[in-house]
Amino acid sequence: RDLKVGPGGGGMFAKCCCAQRDVGDDMVFPGSSPLEVPTGELTPANPAERKTLNVPPDFSIRSVDSAASSGSGYVSLNEEQKAREMTKLQHMIRDFVMEFLQGVFLDAVLEDGTLVPCRCHMDPKLQRLTLQVHSTTRHIFLTNIQEICSGKELRDLRVTTPLDDLCVTLVMADDQCVSFKFNDVQGREHFATCMKVLRLALD
């Protein structure tokens, strides 16, 4: 499927999915102005305070990419292996949630491709994701996330923001999207997998 993009939407939130003209960030976040990041303030005051997301060392990528390349699909697991994988997933999600409750910094991708440090944290009920760049704050309700795209899935996503295989894009139901870039494929898939699990838990 193709997710199309309309014009407009400056700052961190790009337009996607047949967006209407002249619909700004204030349509998604009532009473707020479009996210504008002053380029002179991109460096945090104290880099030591920037807590980044940890990827488990034993995290293995079982993504759409690997399944497609293998041709035969997933390898069947016995009951013991399934239980072990499920326990590993539960621990990974728990650690992910603990980090997001405290707040972590991710690199958000602006519409011109610039990366900006963005503090991300969730509320205790795991229903709302808060994004903060300097004094500007945006809230995303997880139930409003329509799709979580990463890797090759981004090729079907027509956005104005320049993205690559290390990016993950959260597509909202109201034609807005926000993208993050990671250092490697493991980091990308770890974030995408955990976010998909948390999103599915609210259905």
mmCIF file of C-alpha atoms in Angstrom:
data_model
loop_
_atom_site.group_PDB
_atom_site.id
_atom_site.type_symbol
_atom_site.label_atom_id
_atom_site.label_comp_id
_atom_site.label_asym_id
_atom_site.label_seq_id
_atom_site.Cartn_x
_atom_site.Cartn_y
_atom_site.Cartn_z
ATOM 1 C CA ARG A 1 0.000 0.000 0.000
ATOM 2 C CA ASP A 2 1.100 3.573 -0.538
ATOM 3 C CA LEU A 3 0.749 6.181 2.177
ATOM 4 C CA LYS A 4 0.615 9.540 0.459
ATOM 5 C CA VAL A 5 1.733 12.917 1.638
ATOM 6 C CA GLY A 6 0.242 16.344 1.260
ATOM 7 C CA PRO A 7 1.990 19.694 1.605
ATOM 8 C CA GLY A 8 2.567 21.615 4.805
ATOM 9 C CA GLY A 9 3.414 20.691 8.386
ATOM 10 C CA GLY A 10 6.710 22.217 9.457
ATOM 11 C CA GLY A 11 8.958 21.083 12.274
ATOM 12 C CA MET A 12 9.136 17.580 13.693
ATOM 13 C CA PHE A 13 5.669 16.457 12.577
ATOM 14 C CA ALA A 14 5.448 15.799 8.837
ATOM 15 C CA LYS A 15 2.346 15.199 6.781
ATOM 16 C CA CYS A 16 1.399 11.779 5.506
ATOM 17 C CA CYS A 17 -1.627 9.719 4.458
ATOM 18 C CA CYS A 18 -3.387 12.137 2.113
ATOM 19 C CA ALA A 19 -3.018 15.160 4.373
ATOM 20 C CA GLN A 20 -5.125 18.209 3.630
ATOM 21 C CA ARG A 21 -3.584 21.525 2.674
ATOM 22 C CA ASP A 22 -3.070 24.123 5.408
ATOM 23 C CA VAL A 23 -3.736 21.737 8.262
ATOM 24 C CA GLY A 24 -1.055 22.577 10.810
ATOM 25 C CA ASP A 25 0.133 21.071 14.064
ATOM 26 C CA ASP A 26 -2.551 23.045 15.888
ATOM 27 C CA MET A 27 -5.163 20.705 14.375
ATOM 28 C CA VAL A 28 -3.532 17.763 16.143
ATOM 29 C CA PHE A 29 -2.523 19.623 19.285
ATOM 30 C CA PRO A 30 -5.238 22.234 19.950
ATOM 31 C CA GLY A 31 -3.933 25.578 21.125
ATOM 32 C CA SER A 32 -0.309 24.824 20.292
ATOM 33 C CA SER A 33 1.918 26.252 17.598
ATOM 34 C CA PRO A 34 3.872 24.255 14.997
ATOM 35 C CA LEU A 35 7.056 22.785 16.387
ATOM 36 C CA GLU A 36 9.927 25.138 15.604
ATOM 37 C CA VAL A 37 13.429 24.245 16.727
ATOM 38 C CA PRO A 38 15.960 27.088 17.034
ATOM 39 C CA THR A 39 19.128 25.749 15.408
ATOM 40 C CA GLY A 40 21.338 27.603 17.856
ATOM 41 C CA GLU A 41 20.011 25.564 20.781
ATOM 42 C CA LEU A 42 20.407 22.018 19.502
ATOM 43 C CA THR A 43 23.188 21.177 21.955
ATOM 44 C CA PRO A 44 21.847 20.189 25.392
ATOM 45 C CA ALA A 45 23.242 22.101 28.354
ATOM 46 C CA ASN A 46 24.642 18.972 29.941
ATOM 47 C CA PRO A 47 25.137 15.986 27.588
ATOM 48 C CA ALA A 48 25.737 13.724 30.610
ATOM 49 C CA GLU A 49 22.066 14.105 31.532
ATOM 50 C CA ARG A 50 20.933 12.692 28.180
ATOM 51 C CA LYS A 51 19.787 9.132 28.876
ATOM 52 C CA THR A 52 19.539 7.142 25.658
ATOM 53 C CA LEU A 53 17.599 3.959 24.926
ATOM 54 C CA ASN A 54 19.407 0.715 25.744
ATOM 55 C CA VAL A 55 19.172 -2.223 23.325
ATOM 56 C CA PRO A 56 19.439 -5.687 24.963
ATOM 57 C CA PRO A 57 22.707 -7.364 23.887
ATOM 58 C CA ASP A 58 20.835 -10.594 23.062
ATOM 59 C CA PHE A 59 18.178 -8.824 20.976
ATOM 60 C CA SER A 60 17.720 -10.663 17.680
ATOM 61 C CA ILE A 61 15.989 -9.227 14.665
ATOM 62 C CA ARG A 62 12.925 -11.190 13.617
ATOM 63 C CA SER A 63 11.506 -8.545 11.349
ATOM 64 C CA VAL A 64 9.709 -8.374 8.026
ATOM 65 C CA ASP A 65 13.124 -7.862 6.415
ATOM 66 C CA SER A 66 14.624 -11.158 7.624
ATOM 67 C CA ALA A 67 11.446 -13.144 6.953
ATOM 68 C CA ALA A 68 11.261 -11.852 3.388
ATOM 69 C CA SER A 69 14.922 -12.622 2.680
ATOM 70 C CA SER A 70 14.741 -16.201 4.006
ATOM 71 C CA GLY A 71 12.079 -17.151 1.490
ATOM 72 C CA SER A 72 10.619 -19.925 3.643
ATOM 73 C CA GLY A 73 9.396 -17.592 6.368
ATOM 74 C CA TYR A 74 9.842 -18.167 10.076
ATOM 75 C CA VAL A 75 11.415 -21.244 11.614
ATOM 76 C CA SER A 76 8.923 -23.186 13.719
ATOM 77 C CA LEU A 77 9.680 -23.284 17.445
ATOM 78 C CA ASN A 78 8.867 -26.002 19.932
ATOM 79 C CA GLU A 79 6.933 -25.199 23.106
ATOM 80 C CA GLU A 80 10.043 -24.709 25.237
ATOM 81 C CA GLN A 81 11.576 -22.327 22.687
ATOM 82 C CA LYS A 82 8.306 -20.411 22.399
ATOM 83 C CA ALA A 83 8.134 -20.010 26.178
ATOM 84 C CA ARG A 84 11.751 -18.837 26.281
ATOM 85 C CA GLU A 85 11.166 -16.321 23.487
ATOM 86 C CA MET A 86 8.012 -15.043 25.195
ATOM 87 C CA THR A 87 9.875 -14.556 28.485
ATOM 88 C CA LYS A 88 12.660 -12.713 26.686
ATOM 89 C CA LEU A 89 10.093 -10.465 24.966
ATOM 90 C CA GLN A 90 8.344 -9.727 28.269
ATOM 91 C CA HIS A 91 11.632 -8.731 29.911
ATOM 92 C CA MET A 92 12.544 -6.558 26.927
ATOM 93 C CA ILE A 93 9.179 -4.755 27.025
ATOM 94 C CA ARG A 94 9.460 -4.289 30.799
ATOM 95 C CA ASP A 95 12.911 -2.709 30.492
ATOM 96 C CA PHE A 96 11.730 -0.555 27.573
ATOM 97 C CA VAL A 97 8.762 0.696 29.603
ATOM 98 C CA MET A 98 10.946 1.464 32.643
ATOM 99 C CA GLU A 99 13.263 3.556 30.465
ATOM 100 C CA PHE A 100 10.383 5.465 28.864
ATOM 101 C CA LEU A 101 8.736 6.123 32.241
ATOM 102 C CA GLN A 102 11.985 7.844 33.283
ATOM 103 C CA GLY A 103 12.468 9.526 29.915
ATOM 104 C CA VAL A 104 14.987 8.814 27.150
ATOM 105 C CA PHE A 105 16.499 10.895 24.349
ATOM 106 C CA LEU A 106 15.990 9.846 20.734
ATOM 107 C CA ASP A 107 17.108 11.574 17.546
ATOM 108 C CA ALA A 108 14.012 13.011 15.864
ATOM 109 C CA VAL A 109 14.209 13.680 12.119
ATOM 110 C CA LEU A 110 13.044 17.131 11.024
ATOM 111 C CA GLU A 111 11.502 17.716 7.596
ATOM 112 C CA ASP A 112 14.825 18.930 6.187
ATOM 113 C CA GLY A 113 16.605 15.805 7.427
ATOM 114 C CA THR A 114 18.226 17.492 10.431
ATOM 115 C CA LEU A 115 18.451 15.370 13.586
ATOM 116 C CA VAL A 116 17.406 16.985 16.861
ATOM 117 C CA PRO A 117 17.613 15.462 20.361
ATOM 118 C CA CYS A 118 14.090 14.780 21.572
ATOM 119 C CA ARG A 119 13.210 13.707 25.115
ATOM 120 C CA CYS A 120 10.542 11.007 25.048
ATOM 121 C CA HIS A 121 8.614 9.674 28.005
ATOM 122 C CA MET A 122 5.350 7.860 28.703
ATOM 123 C CA ASP A 123 2.696 8.298 31.334
ATOM 124 C CA PRO A 124 2.300 5.561 34.012
ATOM 125 C CA LYS A 125 -0.728 4.106 32.202
ATOM 126 C CA LEU A 126 1.342 3.690 29.000
ATOM 127 C CA GLN A 127 -1.294 5.495 26.977
ATOM 128 C CA ARG A 128 0.461 8.732 26.053
ATOM 129 C CA LEU A 129 3.892 9.452 24.583
ATOM 130 C CA THR A 130 5.292 12.915 25.306
ATOM 131 C CA LEU A 131 7.926 14.429 23.013
ATOM 132 C CA GLN A 132 9.928 17.404 24.233
ATOM 133 C CA VAL A 133 12.394 19.508 22.255
ATOM 134 C CA HIS A 134 13.675 22.352 24.458
ATOM 135 C CA SER A 135 10.594 24.256 25.673
ATOM 136 C CA THR A 136 8.233 22.744 23.075
ATOM 137 C CA THR A 137 6.158 19.720 24.081
ATOM 138 C CA ARG A 138 3.875 17.492 22.004
ATOM 139 C CA HIS A 139 1.668 14.603 23.165
ATOM 140 C CA ILE A 140 0.837 11.487 21.159
ATOM 141 C CA PHE A 141 -1.833 9.090 22.372
ATOM 142 C CA LEU A 142 -0.786 5.555 21.478
ATOM 143 C CA THR A 143 -4.330 4.756 20.354
ATOM 144 C CA ASN A 144 -3.887 7.499 17.727
ATOM 145 C CA ILE A 145 -0.900 5.704 16.173
ATOM 146 C CA GLN A 146 -2.120 4.061 12.983
ATOM 147 C CA GLU A 147 1.120 2.459 11.809
ATOM 148 C CA ILE A 148 4.714 1.975 12.963
ATOM 149 C CA CYS A 149 6.970 1.708 9.925
ATOM 150 C CA SER A 150 10.656 0.806 9.791
ATOM 151 C CA GLY A 151 13.245 -0.478 7.361
ATOM 152 C CA LYS A 152 11.822 -1.522 3.984
ATOM 153 C CA GLU A 153 8.311 -0.537 5.110
ATOM 154 C CA LEU A 154 9.388 3.109 4.806
ATOM 155 C CA ARG A 155 9.586 2.739 1.029
ATOM 156 C CA ASP A 156 5.778 2.709 0.893
ATOM 157 C CA LEU A 157 5.590 5.796 3.083
ATOM 158 C CA ARG A 158 5.507 8.960 0.980
ATOM 159 C CA VAL A 159 6.647 11.694 3.315
ATOM 160 C CA THR A 160 8.496 14.948 2.744
ATOM 161 C CA THR A 161 11.049 14.023 5.416
ATOM 162 C CA PRO A 162 14.199 12.308 4.053
ATOM 163 C CA LEU A 163 14.312 8.853 5.681
ATOM 164 C CA ASP A 164 16.636 5.856 5.454
ATOM 165 C CA ASP A 165 16.713 2.235 6.663
ATOM 166 C CA LEU A 166 17.726 3.276 10.194
ATOM 167 C CA CYS A 167 14.526 5.279 10.735
ATOM 168 C CA VAL A 168 11.222 4.437 12.412
ATOM 169 C CA THR A 169 8.126 6.504 11.612
ATOM 170 C CA LEU A 170 5.018 6.708 13.781
ATOM 171 C CA VAL A 171 2.011 7.400 11.545
ATOM 172 C CA MET A 172 -0.934 8.965 13.339
ATOM 173 C CA ALA A 173 -4.576 8.513 12.362
ATOM 174 C CA ASP A 174 -4.902 12.258 11.724
ATOM 175 C CA ASP A 175 -2.362 12.440 8.888
ATOM 176 C CA GLN A 176 0.644 13.458 10.957
ATOM 177 C CA CYS A 177 3.811 11.464 11.441
ATOM 178 C CA VAL A 178 7.032 11.737 13.386
ATOM 179 C CA SER A 179 10.286 9.927 12.592
ATOM 180 C CA PHE A 180 13.269 8.860 14.691
ATOM 181 C CA LYS A 181 16.696 7.738 13.497
ATOM 182 C CA PHE A 182 18.790 5.084 15.240
ATOM 183 C CA ASN A 183 22.483 4.183 15.181
ATOM 184 C CA ASP A 184 21.936 0.665 13.836
ATOM 185 C CA VAL A 185 19.326 -1.852 12.692
ATOM 186 C CA GLN A 186 19.159 -3.478 16.139
ATOM 187 C CA GLY A 187 18.263 -0.151 17.756
ATOM 188 C CA ARG A 188 15.672 0.547 15.079
ATOM 189 C CA GLU A 189 13.954 -2.840 15.390
ATOM 190 C CA HIS A 190 14.108 -2.825 19.193
ATOM 191 C CA PHE A 191 12.198 0.487 19.310
ATOM 192 C CA ALA A 192 9.740 -0.537 16.571
ATOM 193 C CA THR A 193 9.026 -3.939 18.154
ATOM 194 C CA CYS A 194 8.421 -2.545 21.643
ATOM 195 C CA MET A 195 6.213 0.276 20.350
ATOM 196 C CA LYS A 196 4.124 -2.191 18.315
ATOM 197 C CA VAL A 197 3.591 -4.406 21.378
ATOM 198 C CA LEU A 198 2.533 -1.429 23.526
ATOM 199 C CA ARG A 199 0.223 -0.177 20.772
ATOM 200 C CA LEU A 200 -1.424 -3.601 20.327
ATOM 201 C CA ALA A 201 -1.962 -3.866 24.075
ATOM 202 C CA LEU A 202 -4.405 -0.944 23.861
ATOM 203 C CA ASP A 203 -6.630 -2.543 21.210
#
